[in-house]
XYZ file of C-alpha atoms in Angstrom:
299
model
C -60.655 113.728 -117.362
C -60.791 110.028 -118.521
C -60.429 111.417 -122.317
C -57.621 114.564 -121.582
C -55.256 111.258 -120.238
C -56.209 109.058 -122.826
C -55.063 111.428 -125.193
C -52.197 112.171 -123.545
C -50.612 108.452 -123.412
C -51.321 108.058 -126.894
C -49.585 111.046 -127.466
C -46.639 110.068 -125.698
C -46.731 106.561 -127.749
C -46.708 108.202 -130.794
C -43.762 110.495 -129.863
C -41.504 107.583 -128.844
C -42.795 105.972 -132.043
C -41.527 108.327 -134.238
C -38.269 108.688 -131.944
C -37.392 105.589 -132.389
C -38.269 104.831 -136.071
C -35.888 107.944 -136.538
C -33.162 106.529 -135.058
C -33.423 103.317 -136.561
C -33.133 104.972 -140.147
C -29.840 106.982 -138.954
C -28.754 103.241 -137.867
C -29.538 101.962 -141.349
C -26.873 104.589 -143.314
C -23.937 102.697 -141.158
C -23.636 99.812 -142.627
C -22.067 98.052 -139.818
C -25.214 99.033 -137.639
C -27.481 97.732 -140.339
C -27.962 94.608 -138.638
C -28.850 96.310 -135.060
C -31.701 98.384 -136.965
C -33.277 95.576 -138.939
C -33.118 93.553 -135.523
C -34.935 96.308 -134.149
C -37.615 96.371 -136.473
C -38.755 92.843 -136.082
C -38.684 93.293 -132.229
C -40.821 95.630 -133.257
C -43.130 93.317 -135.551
C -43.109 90.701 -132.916
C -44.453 92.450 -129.705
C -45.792 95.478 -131.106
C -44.468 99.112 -132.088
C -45.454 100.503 -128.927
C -43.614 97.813 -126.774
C -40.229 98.551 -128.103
C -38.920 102.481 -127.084
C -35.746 104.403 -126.764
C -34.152 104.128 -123.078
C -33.900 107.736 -121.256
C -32.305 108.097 -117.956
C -33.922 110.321 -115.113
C -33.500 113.230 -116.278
C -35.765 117.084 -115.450
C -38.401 118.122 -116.932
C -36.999 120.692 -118.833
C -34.458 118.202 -120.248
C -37.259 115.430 -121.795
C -37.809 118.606 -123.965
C -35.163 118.724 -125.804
C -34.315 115.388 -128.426
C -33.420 112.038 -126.898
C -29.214 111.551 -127.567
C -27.216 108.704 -126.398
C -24.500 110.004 -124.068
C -21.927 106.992 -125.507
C -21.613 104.896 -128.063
C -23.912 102.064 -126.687
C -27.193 101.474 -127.617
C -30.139 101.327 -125.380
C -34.012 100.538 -125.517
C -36.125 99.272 -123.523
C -38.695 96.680 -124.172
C -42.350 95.509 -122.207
C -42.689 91.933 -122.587
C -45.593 90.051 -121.397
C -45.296 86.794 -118.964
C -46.680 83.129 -120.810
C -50.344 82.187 -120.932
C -51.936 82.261 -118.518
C -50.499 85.851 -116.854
C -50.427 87.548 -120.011
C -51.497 90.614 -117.913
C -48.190 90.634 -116.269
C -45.666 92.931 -118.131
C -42.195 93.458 -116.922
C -39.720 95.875 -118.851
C -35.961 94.888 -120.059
C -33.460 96.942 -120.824
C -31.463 96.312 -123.498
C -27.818 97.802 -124.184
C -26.102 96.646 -127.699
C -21.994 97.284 -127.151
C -20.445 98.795 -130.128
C -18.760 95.718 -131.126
C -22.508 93.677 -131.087
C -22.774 91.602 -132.721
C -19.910 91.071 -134.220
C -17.696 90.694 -131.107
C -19.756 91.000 -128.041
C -22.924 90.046 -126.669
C -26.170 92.584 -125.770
C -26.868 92.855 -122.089
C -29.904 92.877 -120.273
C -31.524 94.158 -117.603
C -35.041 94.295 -115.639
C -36.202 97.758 -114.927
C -39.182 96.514 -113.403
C -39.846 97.270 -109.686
C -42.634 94.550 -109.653
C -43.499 91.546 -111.292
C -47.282 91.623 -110.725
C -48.281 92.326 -107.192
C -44.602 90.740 -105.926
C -41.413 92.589 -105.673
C -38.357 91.487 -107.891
C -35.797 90.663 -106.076
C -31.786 90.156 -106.606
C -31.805 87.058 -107.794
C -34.509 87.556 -110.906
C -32.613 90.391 -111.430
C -28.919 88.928 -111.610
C -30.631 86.213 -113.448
C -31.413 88.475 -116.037
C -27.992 90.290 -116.258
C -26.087 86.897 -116.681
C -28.169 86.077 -119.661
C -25.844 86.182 -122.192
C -22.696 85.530 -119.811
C -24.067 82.205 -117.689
C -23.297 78.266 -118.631
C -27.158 78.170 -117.968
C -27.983 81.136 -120.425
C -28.610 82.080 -123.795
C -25.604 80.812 -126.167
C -24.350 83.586 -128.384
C -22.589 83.280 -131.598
C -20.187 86.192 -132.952
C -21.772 87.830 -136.106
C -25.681 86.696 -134.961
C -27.825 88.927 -133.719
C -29.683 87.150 -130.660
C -31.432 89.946 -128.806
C -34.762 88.109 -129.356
C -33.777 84.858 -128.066
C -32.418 86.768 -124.972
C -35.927 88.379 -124.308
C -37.784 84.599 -124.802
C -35.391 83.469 -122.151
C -36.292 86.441 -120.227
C -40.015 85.897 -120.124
C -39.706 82.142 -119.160
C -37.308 83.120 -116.137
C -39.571 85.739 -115.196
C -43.093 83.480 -115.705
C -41.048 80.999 -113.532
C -40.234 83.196 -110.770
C -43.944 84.593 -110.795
C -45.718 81.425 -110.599
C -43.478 80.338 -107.881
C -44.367 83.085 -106.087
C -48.201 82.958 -106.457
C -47.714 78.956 -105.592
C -45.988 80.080 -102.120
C -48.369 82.900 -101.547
C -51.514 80.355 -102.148
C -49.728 77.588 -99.454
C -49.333 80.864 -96.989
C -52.974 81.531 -97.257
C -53.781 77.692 -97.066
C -51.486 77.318 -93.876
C -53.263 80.459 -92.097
C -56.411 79.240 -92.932
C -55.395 76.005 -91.084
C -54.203 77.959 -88.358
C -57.482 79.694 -87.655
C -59.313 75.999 -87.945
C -56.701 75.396 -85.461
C -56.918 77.981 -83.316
C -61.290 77.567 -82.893
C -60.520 73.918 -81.511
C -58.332 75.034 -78.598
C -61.864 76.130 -76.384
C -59.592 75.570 -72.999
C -57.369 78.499 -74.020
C -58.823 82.602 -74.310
C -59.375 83.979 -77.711
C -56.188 85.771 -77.807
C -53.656 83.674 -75.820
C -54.791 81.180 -78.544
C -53.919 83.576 -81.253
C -50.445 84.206 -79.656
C -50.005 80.102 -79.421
C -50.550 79.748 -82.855
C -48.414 82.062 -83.880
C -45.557 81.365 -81.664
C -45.998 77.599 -81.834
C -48.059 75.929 -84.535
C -47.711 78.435 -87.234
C -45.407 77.312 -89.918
C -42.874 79.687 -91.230
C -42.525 80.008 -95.224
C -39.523 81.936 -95.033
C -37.205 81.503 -97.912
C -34.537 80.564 -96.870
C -34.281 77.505 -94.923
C -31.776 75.483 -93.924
C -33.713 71.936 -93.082
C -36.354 70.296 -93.755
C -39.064 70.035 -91.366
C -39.073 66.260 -89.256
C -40.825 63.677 -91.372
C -40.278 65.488 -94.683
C -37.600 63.600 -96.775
C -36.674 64.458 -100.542
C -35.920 61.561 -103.352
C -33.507 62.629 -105.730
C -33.103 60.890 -109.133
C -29.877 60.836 -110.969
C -29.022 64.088 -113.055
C -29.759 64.422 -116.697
C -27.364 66.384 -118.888
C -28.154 68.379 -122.067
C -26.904 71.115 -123.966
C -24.759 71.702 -121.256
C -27.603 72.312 -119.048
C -28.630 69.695 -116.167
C -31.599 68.475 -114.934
C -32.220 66.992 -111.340
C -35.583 65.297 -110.382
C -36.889 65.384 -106.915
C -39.863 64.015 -105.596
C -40.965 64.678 -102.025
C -44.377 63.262 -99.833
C -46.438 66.139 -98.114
C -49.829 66.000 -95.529
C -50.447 69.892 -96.143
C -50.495 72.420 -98.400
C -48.505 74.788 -96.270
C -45.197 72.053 -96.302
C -44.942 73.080 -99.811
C -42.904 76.623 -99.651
C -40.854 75.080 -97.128
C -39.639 72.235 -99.902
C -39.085 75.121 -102.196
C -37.339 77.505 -99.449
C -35.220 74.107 -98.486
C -34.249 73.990 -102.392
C -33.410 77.219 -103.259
C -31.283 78.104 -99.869
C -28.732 74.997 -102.374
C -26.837 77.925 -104.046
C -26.334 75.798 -106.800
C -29.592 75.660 -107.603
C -30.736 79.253 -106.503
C -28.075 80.737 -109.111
C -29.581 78.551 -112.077
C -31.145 80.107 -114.825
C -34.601 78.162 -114.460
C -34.151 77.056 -110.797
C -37.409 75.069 -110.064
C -40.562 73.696 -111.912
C -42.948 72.158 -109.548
C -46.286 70.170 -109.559
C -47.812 69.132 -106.408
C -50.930 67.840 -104.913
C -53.067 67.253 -101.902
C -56.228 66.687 -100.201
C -57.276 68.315 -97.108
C -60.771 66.656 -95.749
C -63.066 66.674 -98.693
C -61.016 69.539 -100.611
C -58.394 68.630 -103.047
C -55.818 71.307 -103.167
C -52.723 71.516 -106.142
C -50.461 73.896 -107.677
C -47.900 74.252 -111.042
C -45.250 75.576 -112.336
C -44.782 75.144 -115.976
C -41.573 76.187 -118.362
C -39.749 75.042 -121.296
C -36.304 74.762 -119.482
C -35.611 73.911 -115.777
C -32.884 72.137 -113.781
C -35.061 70.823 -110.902
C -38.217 69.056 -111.277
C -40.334 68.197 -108.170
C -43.587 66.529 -107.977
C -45.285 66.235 -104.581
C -47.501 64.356 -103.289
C -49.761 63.567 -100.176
C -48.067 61.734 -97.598
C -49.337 58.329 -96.385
């Protein structure tokens, strides 16, 4: 069984393969498309021949018989990336659609096609993030006559290794905080096993939902004056914490600023802080961001 599917995914590989090196030699005999199919061969060079494949809609299984044909005159292929070192195992897939006029005239747009991002769901904001690269202050710059696909995807993977780590930095203070709440809820020997599970959930749990309006009492954010450069700006923030589980709620508190939830790298974060005996931290590392924020215990 192991061997029949085996065979039958390399199989498929191969097909789109040769489907794609096809069209990339009908590209080459217009010369104004030259450029497109020569970009498409180093994408191909760069991440692998099997990562880069011909987009098809839905369609019936009696239509992925016949030959792929695009139904306009835009081209479209898909492409799996893989996130930054560490999470290399993370893939996510980008759709890319080259305008007839690209790129002599007009940029390439792209899209995420992924679902997931690892175990967490994209959601509207990684995925507008992605559409605006080419058409966002924040963005990718594009030059007429350059083809820039490639820089778009880079950008791509360091929005999307952003977002991910963010996310496995708020699901790590959840699991913190509801480990606290348990240690919590064994010290409260006056009240019955489960009227002390419904008090800590309706009282001393902390919520980590994303988007919140105010900070908690006794939290208070430093800001340092912003940094311009190549027209893209970056704010420092620095913030004292006594738990793990106050982190998401600095980052919920953050991105609920629209300004900063509709940036292209919203938030790179480092924080750190002992609980008893245990020290516990968390980062978020990227080459571009327009907030920093380093946290630390609180005295």
């Amino acid at each position: 069984m192991f061997s029949s599917s085996s065979s039958s995914q390399s199989s498929t590989n191969e097909d789109d393969v040769l489907e794609l090196a096809d069209f990339v030699q009908k590209l080459f005999k217009n010369p104004e498309q030259e450029a497109v199919a020569s970009e498409i061969e180093v994408l191909q060079s760069i991440y692998g021949e099997n990562a880069v494949k011909l987009w098809r809609p839905p369609r019936t299984q009696q239509d992925r018989k016949s030959n792929y044909k695009q139904t306009d005159n835009t081209i479209r292929y898909e492409v799996e990336l893989s996130l930054l070192s560490p999470h290399e195992d993370v893939t996510v897939r980008i759709l890319v659609s080259l305008p007839v006029a690209y790129p002599v005239s007009s940029p390439p747009q792209l899209q995420l096609l992924s679902r997931y991002v690892g175990a967490f769901g994209a959601d509207s904001g990684l995925f507008g993030c992605i559409l605006r690269t080419f058409i966002s202050v924040d963005g990718v710059e594009w030059t007429p006559d350059t083809v820039c696909v490639f820089d778009g995807l880079q950008s791509v993977v360091e929005r999307c290794n952003v977002w991910y780590e963010n996310r496995l930095s708020m699901e790590k203070a959840g699991e913190l905080q509801r480990e606290d709440a348990k240690e919590h809820s064994g010290r409260h020997t006056d009240i019955p096993p489960i009227e002390a599970e419904n008090h800590i959930s309706s009282q001393d749990a902390i919520s980590i939902e994303p988007l919140m309006n105010s900070l908690p009492e006794g939290l208070e954010l430093f800001m340092a004056e912003p940094i311009t450069d190549r027209k893209s700006v970056f704010v420092g923030r620095a913030c004292r914490i006594s738990h793990p589980s106050e982190v998401p709620l600095v980052l919920s508190h953050l991105m609920a600023d629209r300004r900063i939830s509709r940036a292209a790298h919203p938030i790179i974060n480092a924080w750190r802080c002992p609980v008893g005996s245990v020290l516990h931290q968390g980062t978020v590392s990227s080459s571009h961001c327009t907030n920093m924020m380093f946290i630390s215990r609180r005295q």
